[in-house]
GROMACS .gro file of C-alpha atoms in nm:
model
  294
    1MET     CA    1   2.473  -0.631 -12.072
    2GLN     CA    2   2.154  -0.641 -11.861
    3ARG     CA    3   2.076  -0.362 -11.620
    4SER     CA    4   2.009  -0.445 -11.255
    5SER     CA    5   1.654  -0.408 -11.127
    6GLY     CA    6   1.562  -0.102 -10.923
    7ARG     CA    7   1.433  -0.331 -10.647
    8ARG     CA    8   1.665  -0.453 -10.375
    9THR     CA    9   1.715  -0.820 -10.328
   10ALA     CA   10   1.621  -1.002 -10.012
   11PRO     CA   11   1.981  -1.035  -9.885
   12ALA     CA   12   2.036  -0.666  -9.928
   13LEU     CA   13   1.716  -0.588  -9.743
   14ALA     CA   14   1.817  -0.816  -9.454
   15ALA     CA   15   2.151  -0.639  -9.427
   16VAL     CA   16   1.974  -0.305  -9.401
   17LEU     CA   17   1.755  -0.431  -9.122
   18VAL     CA   18   2.051  -0.563  -8.925
   19VAL     CA   19   2.234  -0.230  -8.951
   20ALA     CA   20   1.919  -0.045  -8.842
   21ALA     CA   21   1.871  -0.272  -8.541
   22LEU     CA   22   2.230  -0.220  -8.431
   23ALA     CA   23   2.188   0.154  -8.463
   24VAL     CA   24   1.870   0.188  -8.249
   25GLY     CA   25   1.929  -0.087  -7.995
   26CYS     CA   26   1.627  -0.267  -7.849
   27ARG     CA   27   1.364  -0.018  -7.970
   28PRO     CA   28   1.114  -0.126  -8.234
   29VAL     CA   29   1.198  -0.001  -8.585
   30THR     CA   30   0.954   0.088  -8.863
   31VAL     CA   31   1.072   0.020  -9.218
   32THR     CA   32   0.870   0.151  -9.514
   33GLY     CA   33   0.902   0.110  -9.884
   34ALA     CA   34   0.975  -0.186 -10.106
   35GLY     CA   35   1.014  -0.525  -9.968
   36THR     CA   36   0.744  -0.485  -9.702
   37PRO     CA   37   0.433  -0.696  -9.742
   38GLY     CA   38   0.162  -0.503  -9.921
   39GLY     CA   39   0.389  -0.197  -9.930
   40LYS     CA   40   0.274  -0.102  -9.573
   41GLY     CA   41   0.494  -0.027  -9.274
   42ALA     CA   42   0.591  -0.319  -9.049
   43ARG     CA   43   0.735  -0.315  -8.696
   44TYR     CA   44   1.033  -0.529  -8.606
   45ALA     CA   45   1.198  -0.571  -8.270
   46PRO     CA   46   1.462  -0.835  -8.325
   47THR     CA   47   1.608  -0.825  -7.974
   48THR     CA   48   1.283  -0.791  -7.776
   49PRO     CA   49   1.135  -1.121  -7.656
   50ALA     CA   50   0.774  -1.191  -7.735
   51PRO     CA   51   0.526  -1.143  -7.453
   52PRO     CA   52   0.411  -1.461  -7.282
   53ALA     CA   53   0.098  -1.620  -7.411
   54LEU     CA   54  -0.218  -1.533  -7.231
   55GLY     CA   55  -0.366  -1.789  -7.003
   56ARG     CA   56  -0.650  -2.007  -7.089
   57HIS     CA   57  -0.900  -1.779  -6.934
   58GLY     CA   58  -0.772  -1.457  -7.083
   59PRO     CA   59  -0.666  -1.146  -6.896
   60PRO     CA   60  -0.787  -1.104  -6.538
   61ALA     CA   61  -1.109  -0.918  -6.506
   62PRO     CA   62  -1.079  -0.576  -6.353
   63ARG     CA   63  -1.167  -0.559  -5.988
   64HIS     CA   64  -1.455  -0.345  -5.889
   65SER     CA   65  -1.416  -0.185  -5.550
   66SER     CA   66  -1.722  -0.180  -5.334
   67PRO     CA   67  -1.880   0.158  -5.293
   68SER     CA   68  -1.738   0.339  -4.991
   69ARG     CA   69  -1.962   0.356  -4.691
   70PRO     CA   70  -2.022   0.685  -4.519
   71HIS     CA   71  -1.796   0.732  -4.214
   72HIS     CA   72  -1.986   0.785  -3.895
   73THR     CA   73  -1.803   0.968  -3.612
   74ALA     CA   74  -1.896   0.863  -3.261
   75PRO     CA   75  -2.060   1.143  -3.068
   76ARG     CA   76  -1.827   1.308  -2.819
   77ALA     CA   77  -1.904   1.285  -2.452
   78PRO     CA   78  -2.013   1.610  -2.297
   79HIS     CA   79  -1.735   1.799  -2.123
   80ARG     CA   80  -1.730   1.744  -1.750
   81ALA     CA   81  -1.557   1.961  -1.497
   82PRO     CA   82  -1.277   1.782  -1.307
   83ARG     CA   83  -1.378   1.643  -0.972
   84PRO     CA   84  -1.223   1.806  -0.666
   85ALA     CA   85  -0.937   1.611  -0.510
   86GLY     CA   86  -1.048   1.376  -0.233
   87PRO     CA   87  -0.901   1.362   0.116
   88LEU     CA   88  -0.554   1.219   0.171
   89MET     CA   89  -0.681   1.011   0.463
   90ALA     CA   90  -1.027   0.940   0.602
   91PRO     CA   91  -1.205   0.687   0.823
   92GLY     CA   92  -1.129   0.344   0.684
   93SER     CA   93  -0.777   0.435   0.568
   94TYR     CA   94  -0.493   0.213   0.685
   95GLY     CA   95  -0.116   0.214   0.660
   96ALA     CA   96   0.209   0.392   0.740
   97ARG     CA   97   0.080   0.740   0.661
   98VAL     CA   98  -0.208   0.696   0.907
   99ARG     CA   99   0.041   0.585   1.171
  100GLU     CA  100   0.245   0.900   1.104
  101LEU     CA  101  -0.071   1.112   1.128
  102GLN     CA  102  -0.153   0.963   1.467
  103ALA     CA  103   0.201   1.014   1.597
  104ARG     CA  104   0.202   1.380   1.487
  105LEU     CA  105  -0.137   1.439   1.649
  106ALA     CA  106   0.000   1.280   1.967
  107GLN     CA  107   0.285   1.535   1.968
  108LEU     CA  108   0.020   1.808   1.989
  109GLY     CA  109  -0.167   1.631   2.267
  110LEU     CA  110  -0.465   1.552   2.045
  111PHE     CA  111  -0.425   1.175   2.022
  112ASP     CA  112  -0.395   0.985   2.351
  113ARG     CA  113  -0.338   0.640   2.206
  114SER     CA  114  -0.039   0.469   2.056
  115PRO     CA  115  -0.036   0.476   1.673
  116THR     CA  116  -0.198   0.174   1.515
  117GLY     CA  117  -0.211   0.271   1.146
  118SER     CA  118  -0.590   0.230   1.145
  119TYR     CA  119  -0.808   0.538   1.085
  120ALA     CA  120  -1.117   0.502   1.303
  121ALA     CA  121  -1.338   0.711   1.533
  122VAL     CA  122  -1.064   0.817   1.776
  123THR     CA  123  -0.840   0.937   1.492
  124ALA     CA  124  -1.126   1.122   1.323
  125SER     CA  125  -1.207   1.299   1.652
  126ALA     CA  126  -0.843   1.408   1.690
  127VAL     CA  127  -0.838   1.535   1.330
  128ARG     CA  128  -1.153   1.741   1.390
  129ALA     CA  129  -0.993   1.896   1.696
  130PHE     CA  130  -0.688   1.994   1.490
  131GLN     CA  131  -0.904   2.132   1.210
  132GLN     CA  132  -1.089   2.347   1.463
  133ARG     CA  133  -0.758   2.489   1.582
  134GLN     CA  134  -0.666   2.580   1.227
  135GLY     CA  135  -1.003   2.727   1.134
  136LEU     CA  136  -1.059   2.454   0.876
  137PRO     CA  137  -1.384   2.267   0.806
  138ARG     CA  138  -1.428   2.003   1.078
  139THR     CA  139  -1.475   1.706   0.847
  140GLY     CA  140  -1.270   1.450   1.038
  141ALA     CA  141  -1.091   1.366   0.711
  142VAL     CA  142  -0.743   1.491   0.628
  143GLN     CA  143  -0.743   1.729   0.332
  144PRO     CA  144  -0.413   1.853   0.182
  145ALA     CA  145  -0.436   2.186   0.368
  146ALA     CA  146  -0.475   2.014   0.706
  147TRP     CA  147  -0.191   1.772   0.633
  148PHE     CA  148   0.040   2.057   0.534
  149ALA     CA  149  -0.045   2.251   0.850
  150LEU     CA  150   0.007   1.947   1.074
  151ARG     CA  151   0.345   1.866   0.921
  152SER     CA  152   0.461   2.226   0.959
  153GLN     CA  153   0.375   2.225   1.331
  154THR     CA  154   0.525   1.887   1.423
  155ARG     CA  155   0.847   1.696   1.372
  156LEU     CA  156   0.904   1.369   1.195
  157PRO     CA  157   0.805   1.093   1.443
  158SER     CA  158   1.076   0.859   1.565
  159HIS     CA  159   1.051   0.482   1.537
  160ALA     CA  160   0.961   0.460   1.906
  161GLU     CA  161   0.677   0.708   1.852
  162LEU     CA  162   0.548   0.518   1.550
  163HIS     CA  163   0.576   0.172   1.708
  164PRO     CA  164   0.535   0.208   2.085
  165PRO     CA  165   0.525  -0.104   2.302
  166THR     CA  166   0.178  -0.034   2.444
  167THR     CA  167  -0.161   0.061   2.306
  168ARG     CA  168  -0.160   0.380   2.510
  169PRO     CA  169   0.153   0.577   2.599
  170VAL     CA  170   0.302   0.492   2.936
  171GLY     CA  171   0.301   0.859   3.029
  172ALA     CA  172   0.472   1.017   3.325
  173LEU     CA  173   0.584   0.772   3.591
  174ASP     CA  174   0.445   0.783   3.941
  175PRO     CA  175   0.704   0.943   4.177
  176ARG     CA  176   0.713   0.619   4.377
  177CYS     CA  177   0.856   0.444   4.068
  178MET     CA  178   1.162   0.668   4.029
  179SER     CA  179   1.409   0.472   4.244
  180GLY     CA  180   1.508   0.108   4.263
  181ARG     CA  181   1.347  -0.179   4.073
  182VAL     CA  182   0.972  -0.125   4.046
  183ILE     CA  183   0.676  -0.278   3.869
  184CYS     CA  184   0.495   0.047   3.791
  185ILE     CA  185   0.129  -0.002   3.692
  186SER     CA  186  -0.106   0.274   3.571
  187LYS     CA  187  -0.484   0.228   3.558
  188ARG     CA  188  -0.512   0.552   3.364
  189SER     CA  189  -0.309   0.428   3.067
  190ASN     CA  190  -0.365   0.052   3.115
  191THR     CA  191   0.011  -0.004   3.114
  192LEU     CA  192   0.275  -0.181   3.319
  193ALA     CA  193   0.631  -0.050   3.307
  194TRP     CA  194   0.931  -0.235   3.444
  195VAL     CA  195   1.140   0.051   3.581
  196VAL     CA  196   1.499   0.035   3.702
  197ASP     CA  197   1.634   0.349   3.870
  198GLY     CA  198   1.379   0.571   3.694
  199ARG     CA  199   1.438   0.422   3.347
  200VAL     CA  200   1.168   0.224   3.167
  201VAL     CA  201   1.322  -0.108   3.063
  202SER     CA  202   1.005  -0.258   2.914
  203ALA     CA  203   0.635  -0.179   2.894
  204MET     CA  204   0.323  -0.380   2.822
  205ASP     CA  205  -0.056  -0.353   2.802
  206VAL     CA  206  -0.256  -0.465   3.105
  207ARG     CA  207  -0.619  -0.486   3.215
  208PHE     CA  208  -0.771  -0.499   3.561
  209GLY     CA  209  -1.060  -0.637   3.762
  210SER     CA  210  -1.420  -0.534   3.701
  211GLN     CA  211  -1.617  -0.300   3.925
  212TYR     CA  212  -1.727  -0.601   4.130
  213THR     CA  213  -1.374  -0.738   4.174
  214PRO     CA  214  -1.151  -0.429   4.151
  215THR     CA  215  -0.774  -0.438   4.150
  216ARG     CA  216  -0.628  -0.283   4.461
  217GLU     CA  217  -0.425   0.037   4.440
  218GLY     CA  218  -0.120   0.135   4.641
  219THR     CA  219   0.237   0.026   4.706
  220PHE     CA  220   0.305  -0.346   4.748
  221ALA     CA  221   0.584  -0.604   4.735
  222LEU     CA  222   0.587  -0.941   4.563
  223THR     CA  223   0.506  -1.215   4.809
  224PHE     CA  224   0.568  -1.519   4.591
  225LYS     CA  225   0.593  -1.631   4.227
  226SER     CA  226   0.446  -1.933   4.047
  227ARG     CA  227   0.546  -2.019   3.690
  228HIS     CA  228   0.257  -2.261   3.618
  229HIS     CA  229  -0.004  -2.141   3.861
  230VAL     CA  230  -0.371  -2.242   3.843
  231SER     CA  231  -0.634  -2.051   4.039
  232THR     CA  232  -0.781  -2.263   4.320
  233LEU     CA  233  -1.087  -2.037   4.328
  234TYR     CA  234  -1.169  -2.003   3.957
  235HIS     CA  235  -0.972  -2.303   3.823
  236THR     CA  236  -0.811  -2.098   3.548
  237ALA     CA  237  -0.449  -2.094   3.438
  238MET     CA  238  -0.235  -1.803   3.563
  239PRO     CA  239   0.106  -1.851   3.395
  240TYR     CA  240   0.398  -1.641   3.525
  241ALA     CA  241   0.199  -1.536   3.832
  242MET     CA  242   0.364  -1.274   4.059
  243PHE     CA  243   0.147  -1.222   4.368
  244PHE     CA  244   0.152  -0.883   4.538
  245SER     CA  245  -0.166  -0.863   4.753
  246GLY     CA  246  -0.344  -1.173   4.879
  247GLY     CA  247  -0.482  -1.359   4.576
  248GLN     CA  248  -0.413  -1.072   4.334
  249ALA     CA  249  -0.118  -1.115   4.100
  250VAL     CA  250   0.038  -0.996   3.780
  251HIS     CA  251   0.017  -1.283   3.526
  252TYR     CA  252  -0.030  -1.376   3.162
  253SER     CA  253  -0.393  -1.403   3.042
  254ALA     CA  254  -0.487  -1.599   2.731
  255ASP     CA  255  -0.833  -1.443   2.750
  256PHE     CA  256  -0.685  -1.092   2.741
  257ALA     CA  257  -0.470  -1.192   2.444
  258ALA     CA  258  -0.777  -1.320   2.260
  259ARG     CA  259  -1.052  -1.074   2.356
  260GLY     CA  260  -0.865  -0.761   2.458
  261TYR     CA  261  -1.046  -0.511   2.677
  262ARG     CA  262  -1.387  -0.666   2.619
  263GLY     CA  263  -1.326  -0.873   2.930
  264ALA     CA  264  -1.187  -0.816   3.278
  265SER     CA  265  -1.005  -1.008   3.551
  266HIS     CA  266  -1.119  -1.105   3.898
  267GLY     CA  267  -0.881  -0.851   4.049
  268CYS     CA  268  -0.549  -0.958   3.901
  269VAL     CA  269  -0.338  -0.754   3.661
  270ASN     CA  270  -0.363  -0.935   3.326
  271VAL     CA  271  -0.083  -0.915   3.068
  272ARG     CA  272  -0.143  -1.023   2.707
  273ASP     CA  273   0.216  -1.027   2.581
  274LYS     CA  274   0.351  -1.366   2.688
  275GLU     CA  275   0.715  -1.298   2.599
  276LYS     CA  276   0.726  -0.970   2.792
  277VAL     CA  277   0.563  -1.108   3.107
  278ALA     CA  278   0.798  -1.408   3.093
  279ALA     CA  279   1.097  -1.170   3.084
  280LEU     CA  280   0.948  -0.971   3.374
  281PHE     CA  281   0.896  -1.292   3.572
  282ALA     CA  282   1.264  -1.378   3.524
  283ALA     CA  283   1.382  -1.028   3.625
  284THR     CA  284   1.185  -0.998   3.949
  285ARG     CA  285   1.215  -1.169   4.284
  286LYS     CA  286   1.030  -1.187   4.612
  287GLY     CA  287   1.013  -0.841   4.766
  288THR     CA  288   1.020  -0.649   4.435
  289LYS     CA  289   0.825  -0.326   4.471
  290VAL     CA  290   0.486  -0.294   4.298
  291VAL     CA  291   0.310   0.042   4.256
  292ILE     CA  292  -0.048   0.058   4.124
  293SER     CA  293  -0.184   0.409   4.062
  294ARG     CA  294  -0.499   0.552   3.910
   0.00000   0.00000   0.00000
């Protein structure tokens, strides 16, 4: 009987490899000893797929980053001290706050015009007068300290104070205007007030004759009215004319509406608000009292 060889057969070796693969899972296994080519160790990984073939051009070349450039920090601007706060209002300012400023100054008797919302020379002069009262620098511009002092000494202006009907306040009525229905005209304030039993019903801006053709002063009565009157002497339109002394009348003036106080009449009392003088024309009649005071 022939003895078996000490070497394992190929089927036996394959069975050993299968058992080893099942025991270690997907990890590569090294088997040494007989049956390996050249008697050297060989690595087997039966369940691990082979890596994909390299491309035609081989592995990608390593990227070489460009050398970093030195970082330059922008120089910092020199530290500057904060600028002092500017004035709240100054010549050239315009708006609701300026109108409120003017109305508050008027309450103190420092502003003798009706508020316009425009900060000009008259407003600056009134502000300087208030600053002098308070011992503040007389700049003519409203700084926070002056504004605080003014608000603490006055009340919030009413709508009538903020939006009066005339450029200058009507002021106190002449005593002759306190009874009945009177056209009460003041040369001092350049205003006409339609007064009924001492109550001002409406008011409007007016202008008068020049020094060569002055408007007469005194107490008068309307002599006649002419809706579409044209002057026979100067050949100019005098709409809503209400005559009170010879050729002098209260009437609408397109020139006054366009040029303001840069012009003058030939003795008449010019009105620039057409709607108001039309309403006055409708409310008056022959014999209505007219008072013109300085």
